[in-house]
Coordinates of C-alpha atoms in Angstrom, one line a residue:
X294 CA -41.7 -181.6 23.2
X295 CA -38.7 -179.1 22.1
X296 CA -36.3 -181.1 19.7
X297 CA -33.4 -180.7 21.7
X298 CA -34.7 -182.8 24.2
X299 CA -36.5 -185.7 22.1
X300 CA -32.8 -185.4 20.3
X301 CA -30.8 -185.9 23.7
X302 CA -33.0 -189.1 24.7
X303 CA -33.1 -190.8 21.5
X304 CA -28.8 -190.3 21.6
X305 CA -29.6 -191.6 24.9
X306 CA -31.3 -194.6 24.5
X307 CA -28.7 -195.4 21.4
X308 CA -26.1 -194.7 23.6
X309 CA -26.4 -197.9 25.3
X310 CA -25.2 -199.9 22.7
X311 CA -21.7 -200.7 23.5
X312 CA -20.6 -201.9 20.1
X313 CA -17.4 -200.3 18.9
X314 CA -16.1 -200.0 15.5
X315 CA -13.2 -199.2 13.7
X316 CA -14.3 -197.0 10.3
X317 CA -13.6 -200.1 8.0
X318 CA -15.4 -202.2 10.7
X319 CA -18.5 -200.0 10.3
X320 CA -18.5 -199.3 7.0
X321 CA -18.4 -203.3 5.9
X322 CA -21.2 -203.9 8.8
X323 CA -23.3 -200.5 7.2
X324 CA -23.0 -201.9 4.1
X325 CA -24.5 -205.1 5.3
X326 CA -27.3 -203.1 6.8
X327 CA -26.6 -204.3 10.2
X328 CA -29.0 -202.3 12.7
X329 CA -26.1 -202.3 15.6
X330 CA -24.0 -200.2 12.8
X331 CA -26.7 -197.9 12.1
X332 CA -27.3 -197.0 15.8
X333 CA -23.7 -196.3 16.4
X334 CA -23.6 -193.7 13.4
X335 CA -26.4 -192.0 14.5
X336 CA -24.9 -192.1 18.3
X337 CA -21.9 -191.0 17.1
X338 CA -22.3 -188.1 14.2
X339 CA -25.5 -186.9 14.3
X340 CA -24.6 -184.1 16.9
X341 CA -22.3 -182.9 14.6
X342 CA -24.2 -183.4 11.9
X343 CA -27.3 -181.6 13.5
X344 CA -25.2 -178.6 14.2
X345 CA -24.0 -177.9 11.0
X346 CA -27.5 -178.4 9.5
X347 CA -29.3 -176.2 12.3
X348 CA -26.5 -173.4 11.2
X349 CA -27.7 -173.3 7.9
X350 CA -31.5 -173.7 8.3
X351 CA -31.8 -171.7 11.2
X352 CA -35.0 -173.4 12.4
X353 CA -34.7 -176.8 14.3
X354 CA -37.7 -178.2 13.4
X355 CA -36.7 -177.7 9.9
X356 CA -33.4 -179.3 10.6
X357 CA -34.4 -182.1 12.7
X358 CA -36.6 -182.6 9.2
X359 CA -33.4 -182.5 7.2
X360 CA -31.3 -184.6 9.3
X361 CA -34.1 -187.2 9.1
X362 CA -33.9 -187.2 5.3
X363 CA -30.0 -187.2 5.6
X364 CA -29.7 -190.5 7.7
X365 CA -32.6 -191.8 5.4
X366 CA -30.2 -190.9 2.2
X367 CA -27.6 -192.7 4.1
X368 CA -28.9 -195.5 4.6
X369 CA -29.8 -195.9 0.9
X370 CA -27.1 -195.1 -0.7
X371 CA -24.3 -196.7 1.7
X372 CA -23.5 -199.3 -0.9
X373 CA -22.1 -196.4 -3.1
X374 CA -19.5 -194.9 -0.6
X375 CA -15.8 -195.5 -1.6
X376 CA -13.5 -195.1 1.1
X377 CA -10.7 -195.0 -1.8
X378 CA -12.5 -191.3 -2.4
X379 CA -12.5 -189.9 1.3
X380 CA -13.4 -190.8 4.8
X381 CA -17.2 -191.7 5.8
X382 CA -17.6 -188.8 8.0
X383 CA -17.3 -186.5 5.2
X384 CA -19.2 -188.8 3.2
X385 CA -22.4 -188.3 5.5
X386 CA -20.8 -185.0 6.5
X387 CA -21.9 -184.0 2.7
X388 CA -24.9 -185.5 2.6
X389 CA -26.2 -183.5 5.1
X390 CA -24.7 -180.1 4.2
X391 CA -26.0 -180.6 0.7
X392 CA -29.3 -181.8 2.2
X393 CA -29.4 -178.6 4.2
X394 CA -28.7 -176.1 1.6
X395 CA -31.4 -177.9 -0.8
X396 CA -33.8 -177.1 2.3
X397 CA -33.2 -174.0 2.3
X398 CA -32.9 -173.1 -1.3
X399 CA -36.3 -174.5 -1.4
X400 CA -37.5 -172.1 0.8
X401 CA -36.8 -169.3 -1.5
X402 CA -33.1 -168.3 0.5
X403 CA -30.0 -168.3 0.1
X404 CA -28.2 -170.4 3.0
X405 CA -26.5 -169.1 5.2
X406 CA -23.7 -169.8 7.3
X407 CA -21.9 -168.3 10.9
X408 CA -18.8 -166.9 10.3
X409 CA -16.7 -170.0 10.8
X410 CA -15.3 -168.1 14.4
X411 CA -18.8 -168.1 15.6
X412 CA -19.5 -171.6 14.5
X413 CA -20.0 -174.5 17.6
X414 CA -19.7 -177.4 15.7
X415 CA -20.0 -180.4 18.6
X416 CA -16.5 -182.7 18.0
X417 CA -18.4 -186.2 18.5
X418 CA -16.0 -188.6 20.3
X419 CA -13.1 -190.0 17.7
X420 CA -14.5 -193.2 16.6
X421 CA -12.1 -193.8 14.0
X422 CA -9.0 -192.6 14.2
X423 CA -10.5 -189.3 12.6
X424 CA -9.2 -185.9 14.2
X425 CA -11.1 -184.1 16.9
X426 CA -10.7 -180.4 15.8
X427 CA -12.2 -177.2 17.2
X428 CA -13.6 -174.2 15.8
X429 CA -10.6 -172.5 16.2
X430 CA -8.1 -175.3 15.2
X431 CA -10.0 -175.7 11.9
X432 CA -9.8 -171.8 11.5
X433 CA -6.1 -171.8 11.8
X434 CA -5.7 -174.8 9.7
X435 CA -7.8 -172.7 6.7
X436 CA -5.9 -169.9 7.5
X437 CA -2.9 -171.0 6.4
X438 CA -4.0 -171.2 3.0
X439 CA -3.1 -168.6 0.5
X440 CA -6.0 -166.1 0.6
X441 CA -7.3 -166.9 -3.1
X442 CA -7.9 -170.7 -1.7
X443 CA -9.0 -169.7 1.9
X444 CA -12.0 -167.4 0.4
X445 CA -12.9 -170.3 -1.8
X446 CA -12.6 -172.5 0.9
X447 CA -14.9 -170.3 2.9
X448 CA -17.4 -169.5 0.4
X449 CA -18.2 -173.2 -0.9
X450 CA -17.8 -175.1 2.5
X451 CA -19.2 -172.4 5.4
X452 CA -21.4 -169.9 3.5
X453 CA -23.2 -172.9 1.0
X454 CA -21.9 -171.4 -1.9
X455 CA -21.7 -173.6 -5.3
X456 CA -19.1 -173.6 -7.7
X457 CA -21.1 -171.6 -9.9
X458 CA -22.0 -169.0 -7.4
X459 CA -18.8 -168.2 -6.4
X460 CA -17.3 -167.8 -10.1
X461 CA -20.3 -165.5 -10.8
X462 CA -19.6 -163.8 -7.4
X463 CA -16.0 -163.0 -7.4
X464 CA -15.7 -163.4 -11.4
X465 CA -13.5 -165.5 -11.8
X466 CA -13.5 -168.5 -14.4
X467 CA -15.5 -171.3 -13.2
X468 CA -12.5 -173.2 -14.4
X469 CA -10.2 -171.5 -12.0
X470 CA -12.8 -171.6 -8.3
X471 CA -12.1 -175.2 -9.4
X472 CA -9.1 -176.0 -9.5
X473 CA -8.5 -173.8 -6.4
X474 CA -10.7 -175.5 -4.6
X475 CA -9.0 -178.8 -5.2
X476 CA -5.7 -177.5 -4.7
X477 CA -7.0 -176.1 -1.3
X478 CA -8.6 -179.3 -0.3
X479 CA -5.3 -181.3 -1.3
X480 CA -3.6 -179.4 1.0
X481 CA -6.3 -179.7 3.7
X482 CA -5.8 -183.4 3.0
X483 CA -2.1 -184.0 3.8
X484 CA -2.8 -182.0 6.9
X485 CA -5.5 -184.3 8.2
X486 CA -3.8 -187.5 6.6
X487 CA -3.3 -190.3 9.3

């Protein structure tokens, strides 16, 4: 049976759980390993979290592999997420990217990602008060970044590049892709800050 579709029914039979959380809400009830909570963030983030792992990999079966060893991770390590350091999406959001990259560096490859114009990231539904964004919204929003930040931006969070690579890469300091990166970020931040 092709992924896609044993993807689409197991969404579907999660689907009909009509428990609603607010992040806190299912965070708190994750952390208590409550199966209801579970189900709804696999209902609601593994599409995205598929996509961006299937853009890396390039091979679904692989993927579907990786996102299986993602939620896995999740689920283990729940107890160390601190919402005082970011929001859970991009908590699992990381998890997963890292997970993917491993995956592929594993396989002998650097990873590689679609230029972010080309990229169809599914927006799952807003769960949380996060913000929905497009392709092209999140584009812009990068765009607007000085261009030392926005290639570091691009290199370390759409092409899979670590810190180290990209210093070696565009030889700079290591020190310096650093504290760009952070500065870029910050800025990010008060853009999506609630």
């Amino acid at each position: 049976m092709p992924i896609r579709n044993f993807k689409f029914n197991v969404k579907r039979l999660l689907a009909t759980s009509k428990v609603k959380y607010s992040e806190e809400e299912l965070v708190v009830a994750l952390k208590r390993n409550e199966r209801a909570a579970f189900e709804f963030l696999y209902d609601h983030y593994s599409g995205a979290l598929f996509n961006i792992i299937c853009k890396t990999l390039r091979d679904e079966e692989r993927a579907a592999d990786v996102m299986q060893e993602s939620f896995l991770k999740i689920w283990k390590n729940i107890a160390s997420y601190n919402p005082e350091k970011g929001r859970l999406f991009t908590w699992i959001l990381n998890i997963a990217r890292n997970g993917a990259i491993d995956a592929a560096r594993v396989e002998g490859r650097k990873p590689i990602m679609d230029d972010i114009e080309n990229r169809s990231v599914q927006n799952e539904p807003d769960v949380s008060g996060e913000l929905s964004t497009t392709s092209s919204e999140i584009k812009s929003i990068v765009n607007m970044l000085r261009p030392e930040r926005k290639i570091l931006i691009d290199m370390a969070y759409f092409q899979g590049y670590t810190h180290e690579e990209i210093s070696e890469e565009l030889q700079i300091p290591l020190g310096t892709v650093k504290s760009r990166i952070r500065t870029a970020l910050q800025e990010l931040k008060q853009y999506f800050a609630v």
